CSV table of C-alpha atoms and ligand atoms in Angstrom, one decimal:
chain,number,residue,atom,x,y,z
A,16,MET,CA,219.4,115.6,54.5
A,17,ARG,CA,217.8,117.4,51.6
A,18,ILE,CA,220.0,119.8,49.8
A,19,SER,CA,219.1,122.7,47.5
A,20,ALA,CA,222.0,123.7,45.3
A,21,ILE,CA,222.6,127.2,44.2
A,22,VAL,CA,224.9,127.5,41.2
A,23,LEU,CA,226.3,131.0,40.6
A,24,ALA,CA,226.9,131.9,37.0
A,25,ALA,CA,226.2,135.7,37.4
A,26,GLY,CA,229.8,136.9,37.5
A,27,ALA,CA,230.7,139.4,34.8
A,28,GLY,CA,233.9,137.5,34.0
A,29,ARG,CA,235.9,140.7,33.4
A,30,ARG,CA,239.3,139.0,33.7
A,31,PHE,CA,238.2,136.2,31.5
A,32,ARG,CA,236.9,138.6,28.9
A,33,SER,CA,240.1,140.6,28.9
A,34,THR,CA,242.3,137.5,28.5
A,35,ALA,CA,240.0,135.8,25.9
A,36,GLY,CA,240.2,138.9,23.6
A,37,LYS,CA,237.9,138.8,20.6
A,38,ARG,CA,237.0,135.1,21.2
A,39,PHE,CA,234.8,136.2,24.1
A,40,LYS,CA,231.2,136.7,23.1
A,41,LEU,CA,229.5,134.7,25.8
A,42,LEU,CA,229.0,134.8,29.5
A,43,LYS,CA,231.9,133.1,31.1
A,44,ALA,CA,230.0,130.2,32.6
A,45,PHE,CA,228.5,129.4,29.2
A,46,TYR,CA,231.8,129.4,27.4
A,47,PRO,CA,232.5,126.0,25.8
A,48,LEU,CA,234.9,123.7,27.6
A,49,LYS,CA,235.7,120.9,25.3
A,50,SER,CA,232.6,121.9,23.2
A,51,ARG,CA,230.2,121.9,26.2
A,52,PRO,CA,229.1,125.0,28.1
A,53,MET,CA,231.3,125.2,31.2
A,54,PHE,CA,228.4,125.3,33.7
A,55,LEU,CA,226.9,122.1,32.5
A,56,TYR,CA,229.8,120.1,34.0
A,57,SER,CA,228.8,121.2,37.5
A,58,LEU,CA,225.1,120.6,36.8
A,59,ASP,CA,225.9,117.0,35.8
A,60,ILE,CA,227.8,116.3,39.0
A,61,LEU,CA,225.3,118.0,41.3
A,62,SER,CA,222.3,116.4,39.5
A,63,ALA,CA,223.8,112.9,40.1
A,64,SER,CA,224.0,113.4,43.9
A,65,LYS,CA,220.9,111.8,45.5
A,66,GLU,CA,220.9,114.2,48.4
A,67,ILE,CA,220.6,117.2,46.1
A,68,CYS,CA,216.9,117.7,45.3
A,69,GLU,CA,217.1,120.8,43.2
A,70,ILE,CA,219.4,123.2,41.5
A,71,ILE,CA,218.8,127.0,41.3
A,72,LEU,CA,220.9,128.8,38.7
A,73,ALA,CA,221.7,132.5,39.2
A,74,VAL,CA,222.6,134.3,35.9
A,75,PRO,CA,222.8,137.9,34.8
A,76,SER,CA,219.4,139.4,34.3
A,77,GLN,CA,219.7,139.7,30.5
A,78,TRP,CA,220.4,135.9,30.3
A,79,VAL,CA,217.5,134.7,32.5
A,80,GLY,CA,215.0,134.2,29.6
A,81,ARG,CA,217.3,132.5,27.3
A,82,ILE,CA,218.6,130.1,30.0
A,83,ARG,CA,215.1,129.4,31.3
A,84,ARG,CA,214.0,128.4,27.8
A,85,ARG,CA,217.0,126.2,27.2
A,86,PHE,CA,217.7,124.6,30.6
A,87,LEU,CA,214.7,124.6,32.7
A,88,GLY,CA,213.2,121.1,33.0
A,89,LYS,CA,215.1,120.0,29.9
A,90,LYS,CA,217.1,116.8,29.4
A,91,TYR,CA,220.3,118.7,30.1
A,92,SER,CA,219.6,119.2,33.8
A,93,PRO,CA,216.3,117.9,35.1
A,94,LYS,CA,217.1,119.0,38.6
A,95,VAL,CA,217.2,122.7,37.7
A,96,SER,CA,214.1,124.1,39.4
A,97,ALA,CA,214.6,127.8,38.8
A,98,VAL,CA,216.8,130.3,36.9
A,99,VAL,CA,217.0,133.5,38.9
A,100,ARG,CA,218.4,137.0,38.3
A,101,GLY,CA,221.8,137.3,39.9
A,102,GLY,CA,223.0,140.4,41.6
A,103,LYS,CA,226.2,142.5,41.3
A,104,ALA,CA,227.7,140.9,44.4
A,105,ARG,CA,228.0,137.2,45.1
A,106,THR,CA,225.8,137.4,48.2
A,107,ASP,CA,223.0,139.2,46.3
A,108,SER,CA,222.9,136.4,43.8
A,109,CYS,CA,222.8,133.8,46.6
A,110,GLN,CA,219.9,135.7,48.3
A,111,SER,CA,217.8,135.9,45.2
A,112,ALA,CA,218.3,132.1,44.7
A,113,PHE,CA,217.6,131.5,48.4
A,114,LYS,CA,214.1,133.0,48.0
A,115,ARG,CA,213.2,130.2,45.6
A,116,LEU,CA,214.4,127.3,47.7
A,117,ASP,CA,212.2,124.2,48.1
A,118,PRO,CA,210.6,124.7,51.5
A,119,LYS,CA,211.5,121.2,52.5
A,120,SER,CA,215.3,121.4,52.0
A,121,THR,CA,217.4,121.3,55.1
A,122,HIS,CA,220.7,122.4,53.7
A,123,VAL,CA,222.0,124.8,51.0
A,124,LEU,CA,225.0,124.1,48.8
A,125,ILE,CA,226.6,127.0,46.9
A,126,HIS,CA,228.8,126.4,44.0
A,127,ASP,CA,230.6,128.5,41.4
A,128,ALA,CA,229.7,127.6,37.8
A,129,ALA,CA,233.3,128.6,37.0
A,130,ARG,CA,234.6,125.4,38.7
A,131,PRO,CA,233.6,122.8,36.2
A,132,LEU,CA,236.0,120.1,37.3
A,133,LEU,CA,234.3,119.4,40.6
A,134,SER,CA,234.4,115.6,41.2
A,135,SER,CA,231.6,113.5,42.4
A,136,LYS,CA,233.9,111.9,45.0
A,137,ALA,CA,234.8,115.3,46.5
A,138,LEU,CA,231.1,116.3,46.5
A,139,ALA,CA,230.1,113.0,48.3
A,140,LYS,CA,232.8,113.6,50.9
A,141,LEU,CA,231.7,117.2,51.5
A,142,VAL,CA,228.0,116.1,51.9
A,143,SER,CA,228.9,113.5,54.4
A,144,VAL,CA,231.0,115.9,56.5
A,145,ALA,CA,228.3,118.6,56.3
A,146,LYS,CA,225.9,116.2,58.0
A,147,LYS,CA,227.9,116.5,61.2
A,148,TYR,CA,228.5,120.2,61.4
A,149,ASP,CA,226.8,123.6,60.7
A,150,GLY,CA,228.6,123.7,57.4
A,151,ALA,CA,231.5,122.3,55.3
A,152,ILE,CA,233.5,123.6,52.4
A,153,LEU,CA,236.0,122.0,50.0
A,154,GLY,CA,239.5,123.3,50.2
A,155,LYS,CA,243.2,122.6,49.6
A,156,ARG,CA,246.2,123.0,51.9
A,157,VAL,CA,248.2,126.0,51.0
A,158,VAL,CA,251.4,124.7,49.4
A,159,PRO,CA,253.3,127.7,48.0
A,160,THR,CA,255.3,130.0,50.3
A,161,ILE,CA,253.2,133.1,50.8
A,162,LYS,CA,254.8,136.5,51.2
A,163,GLN,CA,253.1,139.6,52.4
A,164,THR,CA,254.4,142.9,51.1
A,165,ASP,CA,253.6,146.6,51.4
A,166,ARG,CA,252.4,148.5,48.4
A,167,SER,CA,255.9,148.9,47.0
A,168,ARG,CA,256.3,145.1,47.0
A,169,SER,CA,258.8,145.1,49.8
A,170,ILE,CA,258.5,141.9,51.8
A,171,LYS,CA,257.1,142.5,55.2
A,172,LEU,CA,256.3,138.9,56.3
A,173,THR,CA,256.5,135.3,55.3
A,174,VAL,CA,253.2,133.8,56.2
A,175,SER,CA,253.3,130.4,58.0
A,176,ARG,CA,251.5,127.7,55.9
A,177,GLU,CA,250.5,125.8,59.0
A,178,ASN,CA,246.7,125.4,59.1
A,179,MET,CA,246.3,127.6,56.0
A,180,TRP,CA,243.8,126.5,53.4
A,181,GLU,CA,242.6,127.7,50.1
A,182,ALA,CA,238.8,127.7,50.0
A,183,GLU,CA,236.9,126.2,47.1
A,184,THR,CA,233.3,125.6,46.3
A,185,PRO,CA,230.9,123.9,46.8
A,186,GLN,CA,230.2,125.1,50.3
A,187,ILE,CA,227.3,123.6,52.2
A,188,PHE,CA,225.4,125.2,55.2
A,189,LYS,CA,222.4,124.4,57.3
A,190,ARG,CA,219.6,126.4,55.9
A,191,GLY,CA,218.8,128.2,59.1
A,192,LEU,CA,222.4,129.3,59.5
A,193,LEU,CA,222.5,130.8,56.0
A,194,GLU,CA,219.2,132.5,56.7
A,195,LYS,CA,220.7,134.2,59.7
A,196,ALA,CA,223.8,135.1,57.8
A,197,PHE,CA,221.8,136.8,55.1
A,198,ALA,CA,219.9,138.8,57.7
A,199,GLN,CA,223.2,140.0,59.1
A,200,TYR,CA,224.4,140.9,55.7
A,201,LYS,CA,221.3,142.9,55.0
A,202,LYS,CA,222.2,145.1,58.0
A,203,ASN,CA,225.8,145.5,56.9
A,204,PRO,CA,226.2,144.6,53.2
A,205,ALA,CA,230.1,144.6,53.2
A,206,PRO,CA,231.6,142.6,50.3
A,207,ILE,CA,232.6,139.1,51.3
A,208,LEU,CA,235.0,136.7,49.6
A,209,ASP,CA,233.1,133.4,50.0
A,210,ASP,CA,229.9,132.2,51.6
A,211,ALA,CA,231.6,130.6,54.6
A,212,ALA,CA,232.9,134.1,55.5
A,213,LEU,CA,229.3,135.2,55.8
A,214,CYS,CA,228.6,132.5,58.3
A,215,GLU,CA,231.8,132.4,60.3
A,216,PRO,CA,231.1,135.5,62.4
A,217,LEU,CA,227.9,133.8,63.7
A,218,GLY,CA,230.1,131.3,65.5
A,219,ALA,CA,229.1,128.4,63.3
A,220,LYS,CA,231.1,125.2,63.2
A,221,ILE,CA,232.3,125.0,59.6
A,222,LYS,CA,234.7,122.3,58.5
A,223,ILE,CA,237.2,122.2,55.6
A,224,VAL,CA,237.1,119.0,53.6
A,225,GLU,CA,240.4,118.4,51.8
A,226,ASN,CA,239.8,118.0,48.1
A,227,PRO,CA,242.6,116.1,46.4
A,228,THR,CA,241.1,116.5,42.9
A,229,PRO,CA,241.6,119.5,40.7
A,230,ASN,CA,238.9,122.0,41.1
A,231,VAL,CA,240.2,124.9,39.1
A,232,LYS,CA,238.3,128.2,39.2
A,233,ILE,CA,238.2,129.5,35.6
A,234,THR,CA,239.2,133.1,36.0
A,235,THR,CA,241.4,133.7,32.9
A,236,PHE,CA,241.3,132.2,29.5
A,237,SER,CA,244.5,130.2,30.3
A,238,ASP,CA,242.6,128.6,33.2
A,239,LEU,CA,240.1,127.3,30.6
A,240,ARG,CA,243.0,125.8,28.6
A,241,LEU,CA,244.3,124.2,31.8
A,242,ALA,CA,240.9,122.7,32.5
A,243,GLU,CA,240.8,121.3,29.0
A,244,LYS,CA,244.1,119.7,29.5
A,245,ILE,CA,243.1,118.1,32.8
A,246,LEU,CA,239.9,116.8,31.1
A,247,ALA,CA,241.9,115.4,28.2
A,248,ASN,CA,244.3,113.6,30.6
A,249,GLY,CA,241.4,111.6,32.1
A,250,ALA,CA,240.0,110.7,28.7
A,251,SER,CA,241.4,107.3,28.1
A,252,GLU,CA,241.7,105.9,31.5
A,253,ARG,CA,239.8,102.7,31.2
A,254,TRP,CA,238.4,100.5,28.5
A,255,GLY,CA,235.7,97.8,28.8
A,256,ILE,CA,234.5,95.1,26.4
A,257,GLY,CA,231.1,93.5,26.3
A,258,PHE,CA,229.5,90.7,24.3
A,259,ASP,CA,226.1,89.1,24.3
A,260,VAL,CA,224.1,86.7,22.2
A,261,HIS,CA,220.3,85.9,22.2
A,262,ARG,CA,218.3,83.4,20.3
A,263,LEU,CA,215.8,84.7,17.8
A,264,VAL,CA,212.3,83.3,18.0
A,265,PRO,CA,208.8,84.1,16.6
A,266,ASN,CA,206.3,86.0,18.7
A,267,ARG,CA,208.8,88.0,20.7
A,268,LYS,CA,209.4,91.7,20.7
A,269,PHE,CA,212.8,92.5,19.2
A,270,MET,CA,214.8,95.2,21.0
A,271,LEU,CA,218.3,96.4,20.1
A,272,GLY,CA,220.0,99.3,21.8
A,273,GLY,CA,216.7,100.2,23.3
A,274,VAL,CA,215.0,100.5,19.9
A,275,ARG,CA,212.2,98.4,18.7
A,276,ILE,CA,213.2,96.4,15.6
A,277,THR,CA,210.4,95.4,13.3
A,278,GLY,CA,210.5,91.9,11.8
A,279,LYS,CA,209.2,88.4,12.1
A,280,PHE,CA,211.4,87.4,15.0
A,281,GLY,CA,212.4,88.7,18.4
A,282,ALA,CA,215.1,87.9,21.0
A,283,LEU,CA,214.4,85.3,23.6
A,284,GLY,CA,215.6,86.3,27.1
A,285,HIS,CA,214.6,86.8,30.7
A,286,SER,CA,214.5,90.5,30.3
A,287,ASP,CA,213.5,92.1,27.0
A,288,GLY,CA,216.5,90.3,25.5
A,289,ASP,CA,218.3,93.3,24.2
A,290,ALA,CA,221.7,91.9,23.2
A,291,LEU,CA,223.2,95.3,22.4
A,292,LEU,CA,222.2,96.9,25.7
A,293,HIS,CA,223.5,93.8,27.5
A,294,ALA,CA,226.8,94.1,25.7
A,295,VAL,CA,227.1,97.8,26.4
A,296,THR,CA,226.2,97.3,30.1
A,297,ASP,CA,228.9,94.6,30.4
A,298,ALA,CA,231.4,96.9,28.8
A,299,LEU,CA,230.5,99.7,31.2
A,300,LEU,CA,230.8,97.4,34.2
A,301,GLY,CA,234.0,95.9,32.9
A,302,ALA,CA,235.7,99.3,32.3
A,303,ALA,CA,234.9,100.3,35.9
A,304,GLY,CA,235.9,96.9,37.3
A,305,LEU,CA,232.4,96.2,38.6
A,306,GLY,CA,231.9,92.6,37.4
A,307,ASP,CA,229.3,91.7,34.9
A,308,ILE,CA,225.6,92.0,34.2
A,309,GLY,CA,224.9,88.5,35.6
A,310,ASP,CA,226.3,89.5,39.0
A,311,TRP,CA,224.1,92.6,39.1
A,312,PHE,CA,220.9,91.4,37.5
A,313,PRO,CA,220.7,87.6,37.7
A,314,ASP,CA,218.2,86.0,35.4
A,315,THR,CA,217.0,84.0,38.3
A,316,ASN,CA,215.5,87.2,39.8
A,317,LYS,CA,211.8,87.5,39.0
A,318,ARG,CA,212.1,91.3,39.2
A,319,TYR,CA,213.9,91.4,35.9
A,320,ARG,CA,211.5,89.3,34.0
A,321,GLY,CA,210.5,91.2,30.8
A,322,VAL,CA,211.9,94.5,32.0
A,323,PRO,CA,213.4,96.9,29.5
A,324,SER,CA,217.2,96.4,29.5
A,325,SER,CA,217.7,100.2,29.7
A,326,ILE,CA,217.2,99.8,33.5
A,327,PHE,CA,220.4,97.7,33.6
A,328,LEU,CA,222.4,100.2,31.7
A,329,LYS,CA,221.1,103.1,33.8
A,330,ARG,CA,221.9,101.3,37.0
A,331,ALA,CA,225.4,100.4,35.8
A,332,LEU,CA,226.0,104.0,34.6
A,333,ARG,CA,225.1,105.3,38.0
A,334,SER,CA,227.6,103.1,39.7
A,335,VAL,CA,230.3,104.1,37.2
A,336,LYS,CA,229.6,107.8,37.9
A,337,GLU,CA,229.8,107.2,41.6
A,338,LEU,CA,233.4,106.1,40.9
A,339,GLY,CA,234.1,109.5,39.3
A,340,LEU,CA,234.1,108.0,35.8
A,341,ALA,CA,232.0,108.6,32.7
A,342,PRO,CA,231.8,107.1,29.2
A,343,VAL,CA,233.6,109.2,26.6
A,344,HIS,CA,233.4,106.8,23.6
A,345,LEU,CA,231.4,103.7,22.6
A,346,ASP,CA,232.0,101.5,19.6
A,347,THR,CA,229.7,98.5,18.9
A,348,ILE,CA,229.2,95.7,16.4
A,349,VAL,CA,225.7,94.1,16.0
A,350,HIS,CA,225.8,90.6,14.3
A,351,LEU,CA,222.5,90.1,12.7
A,352,GLU,CA,221.4,88.4,9.4
A,353,ARG,CA,218.0,90.1,9.1
A,354,PRO,CA,216.4,92.5,9.1
A,355,LYS,CA,219.1,94.7,7.8
A,356,LEU,CA,220.1,97.1,10.5
A,357,LYS,CA,220.7,100.1,8.2
A,358,GLN,CA,217.4,101.8,8.7
A,359,PHE,CA,217.6,101.5,12.6
A,360,LYS,CA,221.2,102.4,13.0
A,361,GLU,CA,220.8,106.2,13.6
A,362,LYS,CA,217.9,105.7,15.9
A,363,ILE,CA,219.9,103.2,18.0
A,364,ARG,CA,222.8,105.6,18.0
A,365,SER,CA,220.7,108.4,19.4
A,366,ARG,CA,219.1,106.2,22.0
A,367,LEU,CA,222.4,104.8,23.2
A,368,ALA,CA,223.9,108.4,23.4
A,369,SER,CA,220.9,109.6,25.5
A,370,LEU,CA,221.0,106.6,27.8
A,371,LEU,CA,224.7,107.1,28.4
A,372,SER,CA,224.6,111.0,28.6
A,373,MET,CA,226.9,111.1,25.7
A,374,ARG,CA,226.9,113.0,22.4
A,375,LYS,CA,225.9,111.1,19.3
A,376,SER,CA,229.3,111.7,17.9
A,377,GLN,CA,230.8,109.7,20.8
A,378,VAL,CA,228.7,106.6,19.9
A,379,ASN,CA,229.3,104.3,16.9
A,380,ILE,CA,227.2,101.4,15.6
A,381,LYS,CA,228.4,98.8,13.1
A,382,ALA,CA,226.3,96.0,11.7
A,383,LYS,CA,227.5,92.7,10.2
A,384,THR,CA,225.8,89.8,8.6
A,385,HIS,CA,227.3,86.3,8.7
A,386,GLU,CA,226.8,85.5,5.1
A,387,GLY,CA,224.4,82.7,5.9
A,388,LEU,CA,227.0,80.9,8.1
A,389,GLY,CA,226.3,79.4,11.5
A,390,SER,CA,223.3,80.2,13.8
A,391,ILE,CA,223.6,84.0,13.3
A,392,GLY,CA,223.9,83.5,9.5
A,393,LYS,CA,220.8,81.4,9.6
A,394,ALA,CA,219.0,84.2,11.5
A,395,LYS,CA,218.6,82.1,14.6
A,396,ALA,CA,220.4,84.5,16.8
A,397,VAL,CA,221.6,88.0,17.3
A,398,ALA,CA,224.9,89.0,18.9
A,399,ALA,CA,226.5,92.2,19.9
A,400,GLU,CA,229.9,93.5,20.9
A,401,ALA,CA,230.8,96.7,22.6
A,402,VAL,CA,234.0,98.6,23.5
A,403,ILE,CA,233.6,101.5,25.8
A,404,THR,CA,236.1,104.1,27.0
A,405,LEU,CA,235.7,105.8,30.3
A,406,GLY,CA,237.3,109.0,31.3
A,407,MET,CA,237.2,111.1,34.4
A,408,GLU,CA,233.6,112.0,35.1
A,409,ASN,CA,233.9,115.5,33.7
A,410,GLY,CA,235.5,114.3,30.5
B,8,MG,MG1,221.7,89.0,27.4
């Protein structure tokens, strides 16, 4: 299965604009949600899925240039392969994105950029169901009692909730099915409510996958506030601690936090001996309940001899994200007599932030000497401690 994802960010956001008042200056999907543009949350989740090979973003025509410059092939979202001009109607945007699909992709996933809370768990479930059918969409059982009225709001009918679902995105379809659906639409371009509705008349077998996680569609400004609250709730779910110590010896490279430290000594170790990255990796694994670095990357394994420790951290981060979690804060202490860490601190901070897909402001480095006491004080060893906080993956 090879999925091309289409992320729709071309909506005018009229209701959002009217409820946001003067605050609204941006396109809705680019409005900051906890100080990050809303659409980046979806891009993160989609990018992390191994089945998704590319992401095509549909935005209003006046935004295409700006978004291309900022987000195409950049560190934010390496899987974005194209930014296309969206149309007035949802299906028009989908069609213009469809033209740019990777010829090898077998399935197409369509997602609203205005649903930033999509969880990787829900996405993984959707993808696995989509393998067995013509298509699959996320949804929730209808819980409220639904009344149908006439125009004067007189109740005509209480609708049975049985087998009633609220449709969400993402929605995944076989590529050929969507192609046929678009051809039908061309003949009769009636407005449709979602992408499944386009495929349903073709007799396709499309399943609903129940999504237990919040997947709010940001329509009004208060939806944005609600999403912020949901993100904040997940922010301090789990903590993990990590510690590591390495001997300092001559003629070894000295790596700390993925940064080369210049000096006479380097850290002895099976890998590159990066005590700080090992401590952070352990903290990450610990917070997610995934054991420790020795379980994952034993120093008896020749594969890890001399490797950069960033590969351990990246691997651990991937597993943490698969659990629907992501780091929201990291604090560290490096115990080192010399060289003085001061000149390297900012560089280490940036490097750790980038390795963990965090902002620099979420990462802190503290350095301590041991006043000449013990092996660290005598500059025979370096030690590092880390405390990491994990929140829900979108946090
Ligand atoms: Mg170590």
